[in-house]
Coordinates of C-alpha atoms in Angstrom, one line a residue:
X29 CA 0.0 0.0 0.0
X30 CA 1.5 3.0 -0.9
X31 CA 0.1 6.7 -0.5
X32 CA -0.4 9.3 -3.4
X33 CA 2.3 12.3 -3.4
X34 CA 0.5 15.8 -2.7
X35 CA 1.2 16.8 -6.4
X36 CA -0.5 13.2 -7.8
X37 CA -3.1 13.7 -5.3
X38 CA -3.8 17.1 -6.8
X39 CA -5.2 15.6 -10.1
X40 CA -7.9 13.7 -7.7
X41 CA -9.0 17.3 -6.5
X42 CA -9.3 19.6 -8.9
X43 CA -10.9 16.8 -11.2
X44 CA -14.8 17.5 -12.0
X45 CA -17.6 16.3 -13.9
X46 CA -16.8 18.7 -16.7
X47 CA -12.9 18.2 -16.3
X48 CA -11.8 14.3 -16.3
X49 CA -7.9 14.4 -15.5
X50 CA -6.7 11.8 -17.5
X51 CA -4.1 11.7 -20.6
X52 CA -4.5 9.7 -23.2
X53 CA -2.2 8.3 -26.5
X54 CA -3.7 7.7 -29.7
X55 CA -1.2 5.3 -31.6
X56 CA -1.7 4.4 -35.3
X57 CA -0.3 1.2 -36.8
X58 CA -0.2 -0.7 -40.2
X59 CA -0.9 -4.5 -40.2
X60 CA 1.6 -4.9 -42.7
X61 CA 4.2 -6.1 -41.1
X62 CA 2.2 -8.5 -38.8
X63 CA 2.3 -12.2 -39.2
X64 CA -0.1 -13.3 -42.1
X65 CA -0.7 -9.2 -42.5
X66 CA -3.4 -9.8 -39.8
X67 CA -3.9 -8.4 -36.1
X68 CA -6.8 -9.6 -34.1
X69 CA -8.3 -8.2 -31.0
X70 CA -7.6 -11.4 -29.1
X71 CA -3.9 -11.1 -29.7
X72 CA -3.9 -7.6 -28.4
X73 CA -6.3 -8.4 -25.2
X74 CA -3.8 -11.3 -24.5
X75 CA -0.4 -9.3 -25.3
X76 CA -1.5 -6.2 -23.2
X77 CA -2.8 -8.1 -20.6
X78 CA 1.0 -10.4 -19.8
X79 CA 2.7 -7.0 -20.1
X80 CA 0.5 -4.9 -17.8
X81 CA 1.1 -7.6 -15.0
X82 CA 4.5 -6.2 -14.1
X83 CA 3.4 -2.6 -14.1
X84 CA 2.6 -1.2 -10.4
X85 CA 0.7 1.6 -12.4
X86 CA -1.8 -0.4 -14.0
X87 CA -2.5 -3.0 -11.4
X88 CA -3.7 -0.6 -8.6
X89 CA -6.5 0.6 -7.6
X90 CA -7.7 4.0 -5.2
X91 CA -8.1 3.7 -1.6
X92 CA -9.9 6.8 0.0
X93 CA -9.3 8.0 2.9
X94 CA -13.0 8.2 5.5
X95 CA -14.1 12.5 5.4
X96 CA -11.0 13.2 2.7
X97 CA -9.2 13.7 5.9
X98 CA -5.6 12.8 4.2
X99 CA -4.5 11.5 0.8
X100 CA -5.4 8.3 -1.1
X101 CA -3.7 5.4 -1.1
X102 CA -3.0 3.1 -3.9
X103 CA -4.0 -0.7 -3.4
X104 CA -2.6 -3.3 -5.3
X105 CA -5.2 -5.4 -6.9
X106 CA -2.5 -8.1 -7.7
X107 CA -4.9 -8.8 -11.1
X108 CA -7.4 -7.0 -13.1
X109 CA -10.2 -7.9 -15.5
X110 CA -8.8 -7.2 -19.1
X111 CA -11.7 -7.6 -20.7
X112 CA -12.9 -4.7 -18.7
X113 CA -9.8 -2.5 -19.2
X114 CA -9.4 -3.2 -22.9
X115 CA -12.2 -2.8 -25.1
X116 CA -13.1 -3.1 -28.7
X117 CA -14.4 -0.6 -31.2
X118 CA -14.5 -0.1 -35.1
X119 CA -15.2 3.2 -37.3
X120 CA -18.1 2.8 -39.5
X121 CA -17.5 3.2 -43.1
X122 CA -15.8 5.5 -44.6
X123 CA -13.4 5.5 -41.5
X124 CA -11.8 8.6 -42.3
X125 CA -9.5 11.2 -40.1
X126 CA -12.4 13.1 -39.1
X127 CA -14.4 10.0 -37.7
X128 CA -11.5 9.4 -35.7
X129 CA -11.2 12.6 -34.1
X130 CA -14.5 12.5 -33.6
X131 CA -14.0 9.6 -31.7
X132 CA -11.3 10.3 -29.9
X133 CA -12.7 13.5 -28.4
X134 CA -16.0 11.2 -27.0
X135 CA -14.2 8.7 -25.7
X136 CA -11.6 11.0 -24.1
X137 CA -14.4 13.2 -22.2
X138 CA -15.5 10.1 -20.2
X139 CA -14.2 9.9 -16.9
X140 CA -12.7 6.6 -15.5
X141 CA -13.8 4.3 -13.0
X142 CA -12.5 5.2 -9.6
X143 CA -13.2 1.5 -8.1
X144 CA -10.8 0.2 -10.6
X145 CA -7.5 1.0 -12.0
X146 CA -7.2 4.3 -13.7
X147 CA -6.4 2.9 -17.2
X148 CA -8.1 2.2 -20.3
X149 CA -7.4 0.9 -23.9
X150 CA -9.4 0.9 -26.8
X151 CA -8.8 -0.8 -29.8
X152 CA -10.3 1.2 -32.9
X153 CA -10.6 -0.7 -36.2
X154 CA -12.2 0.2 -40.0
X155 CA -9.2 3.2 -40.5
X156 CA -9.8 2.6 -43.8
X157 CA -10.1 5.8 -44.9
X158 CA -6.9 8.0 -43.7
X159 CA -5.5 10.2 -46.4
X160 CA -1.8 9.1 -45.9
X161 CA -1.9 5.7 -44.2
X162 CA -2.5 2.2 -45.7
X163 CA -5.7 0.4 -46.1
X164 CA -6.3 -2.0 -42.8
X165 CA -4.5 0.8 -40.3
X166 CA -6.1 0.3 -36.5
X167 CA -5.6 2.3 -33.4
X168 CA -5.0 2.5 -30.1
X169 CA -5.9 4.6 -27.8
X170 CA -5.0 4.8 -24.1
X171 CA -6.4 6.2 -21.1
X172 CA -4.7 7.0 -18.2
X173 CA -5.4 8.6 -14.8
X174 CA -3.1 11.9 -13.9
X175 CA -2.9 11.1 -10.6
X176 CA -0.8 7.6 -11.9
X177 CA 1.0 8.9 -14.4
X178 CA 2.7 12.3 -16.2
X179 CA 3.9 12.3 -19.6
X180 CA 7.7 11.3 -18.9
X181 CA 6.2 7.6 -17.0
X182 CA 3.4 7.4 -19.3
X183 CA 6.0 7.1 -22.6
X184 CA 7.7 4.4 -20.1
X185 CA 4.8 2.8 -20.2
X186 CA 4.5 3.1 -23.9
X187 CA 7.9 1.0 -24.5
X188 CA 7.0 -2.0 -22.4
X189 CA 4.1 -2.3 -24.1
X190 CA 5.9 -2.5 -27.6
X191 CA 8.8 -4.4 -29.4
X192 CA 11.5 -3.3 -31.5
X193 CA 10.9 -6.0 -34.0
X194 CA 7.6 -7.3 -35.8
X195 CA 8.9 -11.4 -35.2
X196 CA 9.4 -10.7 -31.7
X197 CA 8.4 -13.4 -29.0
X198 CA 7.0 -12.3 -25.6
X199 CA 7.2 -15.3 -23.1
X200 CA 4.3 -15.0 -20.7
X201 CA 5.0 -13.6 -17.7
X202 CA 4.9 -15.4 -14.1
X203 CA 3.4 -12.4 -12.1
X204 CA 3.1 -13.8 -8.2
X205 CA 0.3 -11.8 -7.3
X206 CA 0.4 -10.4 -4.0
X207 CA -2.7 -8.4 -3.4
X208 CA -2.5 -5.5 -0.3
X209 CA -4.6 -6.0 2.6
X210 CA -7.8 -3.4 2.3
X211 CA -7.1 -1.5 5.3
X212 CA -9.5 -1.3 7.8
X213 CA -11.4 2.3 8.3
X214 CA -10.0 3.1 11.6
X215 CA -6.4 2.1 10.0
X216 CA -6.9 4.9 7.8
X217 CA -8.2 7.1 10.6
X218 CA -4.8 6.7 12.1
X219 CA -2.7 6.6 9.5
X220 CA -3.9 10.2 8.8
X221 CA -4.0 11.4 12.3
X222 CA -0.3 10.1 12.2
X223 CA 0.8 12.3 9.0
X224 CA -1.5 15.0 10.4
X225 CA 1.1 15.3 13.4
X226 CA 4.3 14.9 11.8
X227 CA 3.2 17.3 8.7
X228 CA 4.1 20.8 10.7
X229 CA 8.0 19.1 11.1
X230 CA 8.0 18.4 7.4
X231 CA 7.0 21.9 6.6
X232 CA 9.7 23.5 8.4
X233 CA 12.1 21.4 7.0
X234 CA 11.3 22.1 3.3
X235 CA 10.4 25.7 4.4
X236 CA 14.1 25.9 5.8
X237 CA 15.9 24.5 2.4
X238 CA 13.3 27.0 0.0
X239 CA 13.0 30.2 2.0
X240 CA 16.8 31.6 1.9
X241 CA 16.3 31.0 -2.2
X242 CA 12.8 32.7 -2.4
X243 CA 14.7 35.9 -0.5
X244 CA 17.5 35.7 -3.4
X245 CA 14.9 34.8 -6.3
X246 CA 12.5 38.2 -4.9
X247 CA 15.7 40.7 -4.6
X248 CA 16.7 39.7 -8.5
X249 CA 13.2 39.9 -9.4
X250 CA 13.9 44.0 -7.8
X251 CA 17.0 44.4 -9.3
X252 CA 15.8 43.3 -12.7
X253 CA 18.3 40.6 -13.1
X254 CA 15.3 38.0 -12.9
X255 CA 12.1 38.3 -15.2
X256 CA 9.2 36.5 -14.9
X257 CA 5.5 36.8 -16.9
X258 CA 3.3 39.4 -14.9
X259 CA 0.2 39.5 -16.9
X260 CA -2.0 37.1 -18.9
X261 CA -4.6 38.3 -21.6
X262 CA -7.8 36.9 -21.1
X263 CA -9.0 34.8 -24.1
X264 CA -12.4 32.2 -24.6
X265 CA -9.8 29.7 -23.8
X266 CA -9.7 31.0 -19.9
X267 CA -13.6 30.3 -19.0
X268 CA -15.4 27.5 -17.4
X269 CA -14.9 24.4 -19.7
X270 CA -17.9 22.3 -21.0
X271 CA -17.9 18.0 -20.5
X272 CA -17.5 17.9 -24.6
X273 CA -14.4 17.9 -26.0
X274 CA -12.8 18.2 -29.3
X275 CA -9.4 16.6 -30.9
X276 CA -7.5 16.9 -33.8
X277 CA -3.4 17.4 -34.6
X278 CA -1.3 17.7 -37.4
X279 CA 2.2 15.4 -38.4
X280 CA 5.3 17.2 -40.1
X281 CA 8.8 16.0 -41.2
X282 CA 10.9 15.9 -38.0
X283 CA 13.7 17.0 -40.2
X284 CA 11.8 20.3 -41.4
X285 CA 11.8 20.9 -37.6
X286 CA 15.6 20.3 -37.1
X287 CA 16.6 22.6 -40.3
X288 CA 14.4 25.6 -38.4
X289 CA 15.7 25.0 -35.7
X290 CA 19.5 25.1 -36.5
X291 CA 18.6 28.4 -38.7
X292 CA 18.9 30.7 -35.5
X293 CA 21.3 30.5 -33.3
X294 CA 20.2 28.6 -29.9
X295 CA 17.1 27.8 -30.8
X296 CA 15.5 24.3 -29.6
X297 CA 12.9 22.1 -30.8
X298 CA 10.9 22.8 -28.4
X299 CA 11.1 26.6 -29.1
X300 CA 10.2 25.9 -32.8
X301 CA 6.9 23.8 -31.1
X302 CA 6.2 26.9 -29.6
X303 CA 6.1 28.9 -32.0
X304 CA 4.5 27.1 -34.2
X305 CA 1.5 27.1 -31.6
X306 CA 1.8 30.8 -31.1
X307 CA 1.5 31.9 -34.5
X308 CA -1.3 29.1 -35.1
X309 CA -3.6 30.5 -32.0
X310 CA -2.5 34.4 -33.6
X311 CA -4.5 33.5 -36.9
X312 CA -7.0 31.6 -35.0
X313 CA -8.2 34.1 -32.7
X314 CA -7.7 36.7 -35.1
X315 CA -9.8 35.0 -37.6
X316 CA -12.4 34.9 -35.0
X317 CA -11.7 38.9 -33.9
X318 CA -10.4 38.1 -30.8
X319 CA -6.8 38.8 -30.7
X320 CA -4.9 40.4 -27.4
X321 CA -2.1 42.7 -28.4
X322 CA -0.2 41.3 -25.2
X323 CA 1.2 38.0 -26.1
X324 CA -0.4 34.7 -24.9
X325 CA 1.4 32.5 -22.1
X326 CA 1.4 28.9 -22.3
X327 CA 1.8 26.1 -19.1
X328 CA 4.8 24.0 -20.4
X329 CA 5.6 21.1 -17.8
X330 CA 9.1 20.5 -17.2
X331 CA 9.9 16.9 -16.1
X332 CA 12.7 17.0 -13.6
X333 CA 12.6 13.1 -12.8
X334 CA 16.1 12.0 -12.0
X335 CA 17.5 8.3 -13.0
X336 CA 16.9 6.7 -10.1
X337 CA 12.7 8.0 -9.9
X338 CA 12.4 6.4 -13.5
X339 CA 10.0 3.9 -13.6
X340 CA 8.2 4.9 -10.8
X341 CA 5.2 6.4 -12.2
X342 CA 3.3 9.2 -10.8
X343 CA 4.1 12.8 -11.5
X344 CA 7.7 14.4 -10.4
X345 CA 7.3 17.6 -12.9
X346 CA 7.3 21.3 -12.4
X347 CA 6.0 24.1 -14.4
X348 CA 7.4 27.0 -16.2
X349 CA 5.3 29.9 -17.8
X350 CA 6.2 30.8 -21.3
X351 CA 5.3 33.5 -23.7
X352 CA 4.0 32.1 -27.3
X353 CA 4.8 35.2 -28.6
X354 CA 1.6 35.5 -30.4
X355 CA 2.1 39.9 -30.6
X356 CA 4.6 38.9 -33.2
X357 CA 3.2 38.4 -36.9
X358 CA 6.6 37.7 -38.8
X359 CA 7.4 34.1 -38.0
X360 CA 10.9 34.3 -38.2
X361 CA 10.8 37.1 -35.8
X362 CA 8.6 35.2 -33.7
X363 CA 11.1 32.2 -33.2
X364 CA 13.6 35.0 -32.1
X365 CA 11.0 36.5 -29.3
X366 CA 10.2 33.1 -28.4
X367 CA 14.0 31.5 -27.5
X368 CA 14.6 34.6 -25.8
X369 CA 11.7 34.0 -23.5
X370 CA 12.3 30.8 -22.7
X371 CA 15.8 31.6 -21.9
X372 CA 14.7 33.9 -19.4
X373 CA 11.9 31.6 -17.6
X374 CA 14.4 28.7 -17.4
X375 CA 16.5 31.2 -15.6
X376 CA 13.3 32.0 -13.2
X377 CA 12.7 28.7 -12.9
X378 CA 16.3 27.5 -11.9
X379 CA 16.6 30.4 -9.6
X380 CA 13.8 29.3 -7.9
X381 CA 14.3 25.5 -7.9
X382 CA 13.2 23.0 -10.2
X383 CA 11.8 20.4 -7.6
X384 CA 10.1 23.4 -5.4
X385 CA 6.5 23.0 -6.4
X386 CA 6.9 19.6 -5.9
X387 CA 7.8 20.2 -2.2
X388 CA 5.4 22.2 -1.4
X389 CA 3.0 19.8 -3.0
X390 CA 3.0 17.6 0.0
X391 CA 1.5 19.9 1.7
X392 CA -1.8 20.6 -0.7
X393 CA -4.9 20.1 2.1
X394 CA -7.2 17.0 0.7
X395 CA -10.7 17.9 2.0
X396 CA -10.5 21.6 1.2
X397 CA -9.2 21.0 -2.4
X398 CA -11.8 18.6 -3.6
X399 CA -14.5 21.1 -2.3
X400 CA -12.6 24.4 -3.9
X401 CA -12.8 23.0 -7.4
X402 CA -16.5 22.1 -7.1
X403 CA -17.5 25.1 -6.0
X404 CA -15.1 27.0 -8.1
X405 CA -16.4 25.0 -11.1
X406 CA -20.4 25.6 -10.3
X407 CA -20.5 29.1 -9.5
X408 CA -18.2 29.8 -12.7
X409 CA -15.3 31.9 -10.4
X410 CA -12.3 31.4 -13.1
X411 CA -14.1 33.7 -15.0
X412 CA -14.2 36.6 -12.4
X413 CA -9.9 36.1 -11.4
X414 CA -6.8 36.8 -14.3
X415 CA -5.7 33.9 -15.6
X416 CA -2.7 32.0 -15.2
X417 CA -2.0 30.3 -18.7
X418 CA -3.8 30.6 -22.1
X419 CA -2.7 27.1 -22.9
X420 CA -0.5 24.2 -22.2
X421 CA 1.8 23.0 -24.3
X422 CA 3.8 20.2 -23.1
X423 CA 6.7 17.9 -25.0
X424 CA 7.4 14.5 -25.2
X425 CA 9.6 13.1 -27.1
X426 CA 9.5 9.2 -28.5
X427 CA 11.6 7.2 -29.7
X428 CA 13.2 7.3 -33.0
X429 CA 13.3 3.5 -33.8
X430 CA 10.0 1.6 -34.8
X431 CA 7.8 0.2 -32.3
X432 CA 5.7 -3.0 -33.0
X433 CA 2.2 -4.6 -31.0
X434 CA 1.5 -7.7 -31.9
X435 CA 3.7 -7.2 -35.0
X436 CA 2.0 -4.5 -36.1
X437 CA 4.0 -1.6 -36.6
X438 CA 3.5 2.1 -35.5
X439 CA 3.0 4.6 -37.9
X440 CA 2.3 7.5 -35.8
X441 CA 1.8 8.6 -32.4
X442 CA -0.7 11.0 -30.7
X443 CA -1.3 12.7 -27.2
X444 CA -4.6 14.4 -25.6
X445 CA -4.6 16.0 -22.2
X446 CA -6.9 17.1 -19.7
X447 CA -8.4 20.6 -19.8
X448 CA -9.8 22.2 -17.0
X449 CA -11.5 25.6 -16.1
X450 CA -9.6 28.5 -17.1
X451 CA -7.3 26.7 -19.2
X452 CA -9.1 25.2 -22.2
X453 CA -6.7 24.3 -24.5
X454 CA -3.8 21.5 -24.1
X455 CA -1.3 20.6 -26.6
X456 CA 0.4 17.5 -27.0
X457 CA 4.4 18.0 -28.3
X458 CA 5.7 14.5 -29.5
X459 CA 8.4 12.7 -32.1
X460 CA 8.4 9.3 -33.8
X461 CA 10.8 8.1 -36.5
X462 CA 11.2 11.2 -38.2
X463 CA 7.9 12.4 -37.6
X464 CA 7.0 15.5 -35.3
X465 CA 3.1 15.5 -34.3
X466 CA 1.3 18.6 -32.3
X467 CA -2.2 17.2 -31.0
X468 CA -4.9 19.7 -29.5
X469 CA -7.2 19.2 -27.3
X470 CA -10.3 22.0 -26.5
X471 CA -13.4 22.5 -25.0
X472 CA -16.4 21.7 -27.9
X473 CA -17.6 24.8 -26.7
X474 CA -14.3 27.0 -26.4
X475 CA -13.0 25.0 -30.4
X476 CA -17.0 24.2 -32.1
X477 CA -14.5 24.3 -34.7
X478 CA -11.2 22.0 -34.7
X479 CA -10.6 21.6 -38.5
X480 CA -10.1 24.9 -38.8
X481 CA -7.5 25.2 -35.9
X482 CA -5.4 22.5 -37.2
X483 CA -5.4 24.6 -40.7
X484 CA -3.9 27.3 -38.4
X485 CA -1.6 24.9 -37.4
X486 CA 0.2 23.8 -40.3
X487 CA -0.3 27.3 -41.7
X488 CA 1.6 28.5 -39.0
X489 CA 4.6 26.1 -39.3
X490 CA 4.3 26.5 -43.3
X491 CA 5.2 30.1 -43.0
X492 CA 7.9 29.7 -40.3
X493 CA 10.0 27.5 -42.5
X494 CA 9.5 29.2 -45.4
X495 CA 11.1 32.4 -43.4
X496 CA 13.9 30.4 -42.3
X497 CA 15.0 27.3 -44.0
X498 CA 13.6 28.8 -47.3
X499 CA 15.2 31.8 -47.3
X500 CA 18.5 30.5 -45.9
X501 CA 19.3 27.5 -48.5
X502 CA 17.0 28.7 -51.7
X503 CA 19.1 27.1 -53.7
X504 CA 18.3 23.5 -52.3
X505 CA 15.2 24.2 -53.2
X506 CA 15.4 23.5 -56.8
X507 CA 17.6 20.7 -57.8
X508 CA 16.9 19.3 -60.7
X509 CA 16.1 15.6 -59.3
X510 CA 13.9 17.3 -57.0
X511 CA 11.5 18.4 -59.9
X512 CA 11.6 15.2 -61.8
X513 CA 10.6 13.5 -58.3
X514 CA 7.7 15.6 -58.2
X515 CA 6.6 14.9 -61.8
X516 CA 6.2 11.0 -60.7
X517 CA 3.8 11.6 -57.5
X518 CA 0.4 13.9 -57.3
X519 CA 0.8 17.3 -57.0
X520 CA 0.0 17.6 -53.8
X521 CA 1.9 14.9 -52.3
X522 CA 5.1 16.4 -54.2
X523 CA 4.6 19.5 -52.9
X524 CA 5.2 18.4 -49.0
X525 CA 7.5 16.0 -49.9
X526 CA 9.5 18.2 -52.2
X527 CA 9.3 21.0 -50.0
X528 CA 8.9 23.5 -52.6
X529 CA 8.4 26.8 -52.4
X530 CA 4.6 26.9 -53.4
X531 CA 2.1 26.1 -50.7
X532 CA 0.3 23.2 -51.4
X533 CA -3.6 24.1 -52.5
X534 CA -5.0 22.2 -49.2
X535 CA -2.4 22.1 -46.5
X536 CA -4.7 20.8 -44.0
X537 CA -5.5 17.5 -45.8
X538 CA -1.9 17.0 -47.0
X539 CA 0.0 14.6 -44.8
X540 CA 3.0 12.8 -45.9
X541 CA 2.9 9.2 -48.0
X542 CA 4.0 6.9 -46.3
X543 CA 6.3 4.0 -47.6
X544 CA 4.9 0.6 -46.8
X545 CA 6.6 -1.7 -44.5

C-alpha cells in the first residue's frame, strides 16, 4: 500500500464532472508487417494483458481516505479484469480522419472508473479511410489517470508495451500476485491522524531549504536581473470548460523541424513547437476577432525526474510559464521572441528551484481541495480572477526506432490531455521516427471548430519554415532531381514531400505518403 504524493493527489482534487484528469495516447499502426498481415483483437487483449502484469501503475486501484481527511492510497489489486480494461471498437465506413477525431474526443471526455485501475485501452478498427496511411491501419488509444502517471512515466509505459521488431516473442510472464490487505477504516483514521502530526516538522524542513532562495529569487526579481510573466490576456480559452471535448493534430517532417531549428542560433525544438503554436492561435483568434495585443502565455511542464525516480510512475514535474509570442506576426521574428523567453523563464525557474513545487505539493490540504474546485467550477469563479496560462503546451519526445504490437508496426503517435477551467486548451508535443506531431485538445464549446484550428496549425509552421530554411538554402530548393521526383507523384503529395516553395492548394489534408513496411 503506498500513498499518493501531494502533487498526484492534486489531479484527484481539482478533477470534475466537466474536467476528467486523465491523458490519453492515440497510436496508429499498419498491419503490414504483422504475421499473415493480420492483427486480431484477441492477440492484443492477451499481449497487453501479460505485459501490464508487471506494471505497479496499471494494477492498482484507489483507496480513499474516510471525510478526505488525508490523501489516497493506492492498493494493489495483484490482477485486473482485461476484458474490462481493454475494449473493442471499429469506425463505421468511410473510417476517415475526421471520424477518428471524432471519436477520440468522446471517448476522451468520459471519466474513468474510480473503483478500478485508472487505465483504459481501446482498440479502434475500420481506419480505412486515412489520407496518408495504408488500407487495414487500427488504433490504439489509451487512457490513463493523472494522478498515476505524467507524460515522462506514461512514454515508459509506452515501450513495455511495444517491441522493437515485428517477429518478436513475448514469453508470458509469471506475475506472483500479491494483493495488499484493504485496510480497515479506523487504520486509515490513524494513519492520517499520524501524518497530520508529523506534517508541521515536514513543513519547516522544506520551508528551511526553499525560503533563503525565495529571498535571493525576490531581490533579482527588484534588481531586474530575474524576469518572470506578470500579466496574462484573457481569451475564450480561460472560462469555465464544458464536458465535450474536441481533438485533432497535425504530423510534419521531424527534419523540417531540425533545419528551423539550427537556422537561428540557440534555438531548440521545443522553441520551434512553440512557435509554431503561437503563431497558429494568432490566426485563429484573429480570424475569430479576438486577438490580445499582449502575447499569450502557455503552461509548459518541465519533467525533472532524475535516473533513479524512472519507472516509478506518478508525477515528479514542475511548471514553467512561457510566452508564445503570439504579438509577433513575422514568423521568423517570432522564433527570435520566443527562445529569448524561454531563456529567461528557465533562468526563473532555476533560480527558484526545479523540484520546489513539488515540495510544497505535499503539503496541498485534501478535504478543502476537492470542495474548492466544485465550488469554483459551479459558480463559474475562473471567469471573475486573471488567468494564469492561455494554454499548455507540453513535449514529449518518442523514440526514434519503430515500435511494433503484436507485430504490427506504428506509424504515428498521438497525445490528448486534460483541460480544466480556465485553461481550455492543451497541446500534446511528440516525435516518432522522423515524424513531429502537435495534437490539441479543446473545449467543444471553447473550439466548435477543430478543422479549422489545425489549418492554423500547419499554416503556422508553413510560413515559419518558409522564413527560415527557405530563405537560408534557396538554392536546395530547386535541384533538378527534386522536380523530376515531383513529376512522378500527385501534386500535392510532391509539394510536401518536395518542400517547394509553393504552398500546397489544401495544406490541412496534405500529410506525408507513407512508404509501406
Amino acid at each position: 500500500m503506498q500513498q499518493l504524493s501531494g502533487l498526484d493527489a492534486s489531479f484527484l482534487y481539482l478533477e470534475t464532472p466537466n474536467s476528467p484528469m486523465h491523458i490519453s495516447g492515440l497510436y496508429i499502426y499498419t498491419q503490414e508487417t504483422a504475421p499473415e498481415g493480420k492483427v486480431r483483437f484477441k492477440q492484443i487483449l492477451e499481449g497487453t494483458a501479460n505485459r501490464v502484469k508487471g506494471i505497479p501503475s496499471l494494477t492498482r486501484r484507489l483507496k480513499e481516505v474516510p471525510l478526505g481527511l488525508d490523501h489516497p492510497y493506492w492498493i494493489d489489486e495483484g490482477d485486473f479484469d482485461p476484458e474490462f480494461h481493454i475494449r473493442h471498437v471499429a469506425l463505421p465506413a468511410p473510417g476517415d480522419w475526421r471520424q477518428l477525431c471524432i471519436l477520440i474526443s468522446r471517448i476522451h471526455a468520459r471519466p474513468l472508473d474510480r473503483s478500478r485501475p485508472l487505465w483504459e485501452m481501446y482498440v479502434i478498427e475500420g481506419l480505412d479511410n486515412v489520407e496518408g496511411y495504408p488500407k487495414g491501419c487500427f488504433a490504439l488509444f489509451t487512457k490513463m489517470h493523472h494522478a498515476a502517471v505524467d507524460g515522462a512515466s506514461g512514454m515508459e509505459i509506452t515501450a513495455a508495451i511495444h517491441d522493437l521488431k515485428a517477429d518478436a516473442k513475448v514469453e508470458p510472464k509469471s506475475v506472483i500476485a500479491r494483493p495488499d490487505r484493504d485496510p480497515s477504516t479506523l487504520g486509515l483514521l490513524t494513519r492520517a491522524q499520524m501524518n497530520g502530526l508529523r506534517q508541521p516538522l515536514r513543513f519547516i524542513s522544506v520551508a528551511r531549504n526553499t525560503v533563503p532562495g525565495f529571498a535571493k529569487v525576490f531581490m533579482q526579481l527588484r534588481r531586474g536581473d530575474l524576469q518572470r510573466v506578470a500579466s496574462v490576456p484573457r481569451v475564450r480559452f480561460n472560462g469555465t470548460v464544458s464536458a465535450y471535448r474536441v481533438f485533432n493534430a497535425v504530423s510534419l517532417p521531424l527534419d523540417d523541424v531540425k533545419a528551423i531549428k539550427n537556422a537561428i542560433p540557440g534555438a531548440t525544438v521545443n522553441d520551434v513547437a512553440l512557435t509554431i503554436v503561437g503563431g497558429a492561435m494568432r490566426k485563429y483568434l484573429e480570424a475569430h476577432s479576438e486577438l490580445p495585443d499582449q502575447s499569450l502565455v502557455a503552461m509548459a511542464p518541465v519533467n525533472v525526474r532524475d535516473t533513479k525516480e524512472k519507472g516509478t510512475g506518478g508525477n515528479i514535474v514542475s511548471t514553467m510559464a512561457v510566452k508564445i509570442r503570439s504579438d509577433v506576426a513575422d514568423a521568423r521574428e517570432r522564433l527570435i521572441a520566443v527562445n529569448e523567453g524561454t531563456q529567461t523563464a528557465k533562468e526563473y525557474t532555476n533560480a527558484v528551484g526545479a523540484k520546489t513545487m513539488t515540495d510544497y505539493s505535499q503539503f496541498i490540504p485534501s478535504t478543502l481541495t476537492a470542495q474548492a474546485a466544485r465550488l469554483a467550477s459551479r459558480w463559474g469563479l475562473v471567469n471573475q480572477i486573471n488567468p494564469i496560462y492561455n494554454c499548455v503546451i507540453t513535449n514529449v519526445p518518442g523514440p526514434q526506432v519503430p515500435l511494433y504490437n503484436t507485430g504490427a508496426r506504428m506509424l504515428s503517435n498521438f497525445g490528448t490531455g486534460p483541460v480544466a477551467d480556465g485553461v481550455g486548451l492543451f497541446h500534446v508535443i511528440s516525435s516518432y521516427c522522423g515524424e513531429f506531431s502537435i495534437s490539441a485538445t479543446s473545449c467543444r464549446e471553447m473550439m466548435p471548430d477543430p478543422d479549422f484550428y489545425r489549418e492554423c496549425l500547419m499554416k503556422s509552421f508553413e510560413e515559419l519554415r518558409d522564413a527560415t530554411v527557405v530563405s537560408e538554402t534557396p538554392k536546395r530548393r530547386v535541384k533538378t532531381k527534386t522536380k523530376a521526383k515531383a513529376k512522378a507523384v500527385p501534386k500535392r503529395k510532391a509539394a510536401q514531400k518536395t518542400r517547394a516553395t509553393a504552398k500546397p492548394k489544401n495544406p490541412v489534408k496534405t500529410k506525408p505518403a507513407r512508404k509501406r513496411a
